[in-house]
One Martini backbone bead per residue (centre of mass of N, CA, C, O) as a GRO file, in nm:
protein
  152
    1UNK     BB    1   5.215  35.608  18.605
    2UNK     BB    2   5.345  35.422  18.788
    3UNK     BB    3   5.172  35.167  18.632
    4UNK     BB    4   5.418  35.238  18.383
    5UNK     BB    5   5.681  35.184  18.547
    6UNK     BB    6   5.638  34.882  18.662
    7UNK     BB    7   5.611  34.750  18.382
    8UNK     BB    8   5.821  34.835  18.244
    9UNK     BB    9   6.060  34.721  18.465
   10UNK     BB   10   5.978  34.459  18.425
   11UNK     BB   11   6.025  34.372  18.133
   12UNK     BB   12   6.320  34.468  18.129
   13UNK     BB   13   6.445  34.265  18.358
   14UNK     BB   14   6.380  34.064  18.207
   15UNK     BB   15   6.532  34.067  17.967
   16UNK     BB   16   6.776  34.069  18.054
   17UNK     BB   17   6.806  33.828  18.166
   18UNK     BB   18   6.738  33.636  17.949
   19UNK     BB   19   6.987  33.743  17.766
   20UNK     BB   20   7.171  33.613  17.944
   21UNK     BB   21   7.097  33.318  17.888
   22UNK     BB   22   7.123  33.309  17.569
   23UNK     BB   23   7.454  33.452  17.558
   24UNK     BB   24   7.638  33.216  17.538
   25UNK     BB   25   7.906  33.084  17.557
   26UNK     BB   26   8.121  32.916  17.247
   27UNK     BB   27   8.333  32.679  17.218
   28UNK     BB   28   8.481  32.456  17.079
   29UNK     BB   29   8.455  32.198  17.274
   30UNK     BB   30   8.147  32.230  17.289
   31UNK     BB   31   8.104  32.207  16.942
   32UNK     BB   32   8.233  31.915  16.926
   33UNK     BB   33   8.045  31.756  17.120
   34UNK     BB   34   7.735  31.857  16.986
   35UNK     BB   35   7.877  31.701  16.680
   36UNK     BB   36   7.906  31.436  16.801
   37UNK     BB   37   7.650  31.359  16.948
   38UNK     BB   38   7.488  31.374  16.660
   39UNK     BB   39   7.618  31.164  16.524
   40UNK     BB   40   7.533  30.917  16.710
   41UNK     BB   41   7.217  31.014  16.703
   42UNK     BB   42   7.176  30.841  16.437
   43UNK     BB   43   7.094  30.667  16.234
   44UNK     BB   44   7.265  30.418  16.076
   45UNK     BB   45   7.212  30.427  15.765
   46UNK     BB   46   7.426  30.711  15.818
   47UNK     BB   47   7.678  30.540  15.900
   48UNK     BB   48   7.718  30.352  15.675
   49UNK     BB   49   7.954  30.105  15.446
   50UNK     BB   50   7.789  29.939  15.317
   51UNK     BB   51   7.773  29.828  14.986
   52UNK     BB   52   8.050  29.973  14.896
   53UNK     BB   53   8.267  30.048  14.726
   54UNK     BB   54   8.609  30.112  14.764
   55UNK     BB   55   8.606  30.365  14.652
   56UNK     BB   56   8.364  30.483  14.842
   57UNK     BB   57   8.500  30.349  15.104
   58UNK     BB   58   8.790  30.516  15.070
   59UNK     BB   59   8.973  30.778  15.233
   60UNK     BB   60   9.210  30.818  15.017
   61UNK     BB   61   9.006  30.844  14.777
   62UNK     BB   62   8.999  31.126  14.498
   63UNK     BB   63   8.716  31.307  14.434
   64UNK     BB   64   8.742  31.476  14.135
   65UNK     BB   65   8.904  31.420  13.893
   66UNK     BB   66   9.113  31.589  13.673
   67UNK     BB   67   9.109  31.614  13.263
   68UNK     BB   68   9.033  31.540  12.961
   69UNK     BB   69   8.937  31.596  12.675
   70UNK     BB   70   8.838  31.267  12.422
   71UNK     BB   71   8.866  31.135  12.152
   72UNK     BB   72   8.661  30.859  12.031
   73UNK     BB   73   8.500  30.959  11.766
   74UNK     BB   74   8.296  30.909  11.543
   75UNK     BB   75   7.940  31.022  11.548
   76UNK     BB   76   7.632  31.057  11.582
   77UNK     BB   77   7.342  31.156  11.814
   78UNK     BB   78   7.152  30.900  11.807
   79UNK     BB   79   7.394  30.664  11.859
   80UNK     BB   80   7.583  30.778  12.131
   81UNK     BB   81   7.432  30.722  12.394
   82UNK     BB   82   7.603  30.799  12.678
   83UNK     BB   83   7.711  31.085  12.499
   84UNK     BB   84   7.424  31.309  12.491
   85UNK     BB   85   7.617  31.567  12.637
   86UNK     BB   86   7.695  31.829  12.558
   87UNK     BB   87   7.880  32.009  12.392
   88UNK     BB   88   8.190  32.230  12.262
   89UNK     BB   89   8.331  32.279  12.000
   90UNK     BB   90   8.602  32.337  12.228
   91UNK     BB   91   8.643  32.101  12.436
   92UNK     BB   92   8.902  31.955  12.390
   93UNK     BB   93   9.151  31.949  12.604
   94UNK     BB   94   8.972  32.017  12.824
   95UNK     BB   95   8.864  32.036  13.175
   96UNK     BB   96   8.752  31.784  13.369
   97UNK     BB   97   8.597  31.532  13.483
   98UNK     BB   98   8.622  31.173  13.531
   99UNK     BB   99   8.401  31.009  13.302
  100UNK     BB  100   8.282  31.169  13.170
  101UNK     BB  101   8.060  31.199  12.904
  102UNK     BB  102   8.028  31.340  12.545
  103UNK     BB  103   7.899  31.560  12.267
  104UNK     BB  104   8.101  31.676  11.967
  105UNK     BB  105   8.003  31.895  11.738
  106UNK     BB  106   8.009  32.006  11.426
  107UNK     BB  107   8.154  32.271  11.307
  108UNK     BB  108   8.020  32.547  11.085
  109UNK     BB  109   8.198  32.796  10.897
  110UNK     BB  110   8.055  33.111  10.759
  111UNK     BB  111   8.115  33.348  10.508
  112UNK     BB  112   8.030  33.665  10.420
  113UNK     BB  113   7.944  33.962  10.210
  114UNK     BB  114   7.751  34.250  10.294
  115UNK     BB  115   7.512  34.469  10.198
  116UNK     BB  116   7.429  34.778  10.441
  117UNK     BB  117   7.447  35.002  10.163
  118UNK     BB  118   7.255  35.188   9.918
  119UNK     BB  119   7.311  35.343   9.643
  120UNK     BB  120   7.043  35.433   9.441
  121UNK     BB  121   6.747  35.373   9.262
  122UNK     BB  122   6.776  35.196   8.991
  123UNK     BB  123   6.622  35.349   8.709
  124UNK     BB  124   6.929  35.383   8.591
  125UNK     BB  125   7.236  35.376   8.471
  126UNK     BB  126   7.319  35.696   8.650
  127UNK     BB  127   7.135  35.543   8.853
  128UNK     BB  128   7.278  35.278   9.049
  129UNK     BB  129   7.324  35.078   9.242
  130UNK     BB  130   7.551  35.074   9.498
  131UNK     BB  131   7.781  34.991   9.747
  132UNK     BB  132   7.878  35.148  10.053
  133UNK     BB  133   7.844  34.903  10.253
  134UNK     BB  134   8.043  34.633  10.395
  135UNK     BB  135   7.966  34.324  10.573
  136UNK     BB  136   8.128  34.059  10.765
  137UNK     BB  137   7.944  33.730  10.819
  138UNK     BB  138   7.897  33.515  11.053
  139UNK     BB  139   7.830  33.157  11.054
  140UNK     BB  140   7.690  32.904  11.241
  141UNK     BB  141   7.690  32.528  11.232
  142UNK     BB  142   7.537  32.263  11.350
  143UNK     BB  143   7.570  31.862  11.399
  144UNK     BB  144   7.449  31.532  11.408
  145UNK     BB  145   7.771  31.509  11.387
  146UNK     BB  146   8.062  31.369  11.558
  147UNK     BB  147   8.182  31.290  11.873
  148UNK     BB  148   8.309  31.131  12.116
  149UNK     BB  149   8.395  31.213  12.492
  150UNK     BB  150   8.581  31.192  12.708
  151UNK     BB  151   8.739  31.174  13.031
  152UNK     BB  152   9.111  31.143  13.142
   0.00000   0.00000   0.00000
């Protein structure tokens, strides 16, 4: 019994100390030292902005500037070549990145009223079938031409 709290008591003293080794307070100035430190100590290849253009190593110019989709005309979908990411035919003048380009196809709605239940059995003309309930049905169907679209 002895022998196991003295292991005990041995084992909790290592913890204490320990933790209190690990749970170091981290000062706001001590962690911009560690994250300056980390940067001075990348390859240079990190660091480097040779190679870029005015635009890409210009501090000033800012990335993502947002514009609007707009029309620069039809063409088919085979044809469309650098402007073949999808979009929705509701894209034009909507919120974009400057730059991006895309297709918007040209959709076509159709509407129709269907009968989803009659009644009679139609086998003479006193008992006809009749439409008891009709329901307007839309379908869209997209096309393989339609718009070039950038954003600007």
């Amino acid at each position: 019994m002895k022998m196991k709290k003295k292991i005990l008591t041995t084992v909790l003293l290592g913890c204490l100390f320990n933790g209190s080794a690990l749970a170091e307070k981290v000062t706001y100035d001590k962690a911009v030292a560690d994250s300056n430190a980390y940067q001075e100590s990348l390859p240079n290849y990190e660091n480097a902005t040779s190679g870029l253009s005015p635009a890409e190593s210009s501090s000033t110019g800012t990335p993502n500037q947002m514009g609007k989709w707009v029309n620069l005309g039809g063409v088919s979908l085979a044809s469309a070549g650098a402007y073949t990411t999808m979009l929705t035919p509701n894209a034009l003048n909507t919120s974009c990145i400057k730059g991006e380009k895309g297709f918007v196809p040209k959709k076509t709605t159709k509407t129709e009223r269907v009968c989803t239940w009659w009644q009679g059995t139609g086998s003479d003309e006193s008992n006809a079938q009749v439409c008891q309930h009709w329901e307007t049905k839309v379908t869209h169907s997209y096309h393989d031409n339609g718009y070039k679209a950038e954003c600007r």
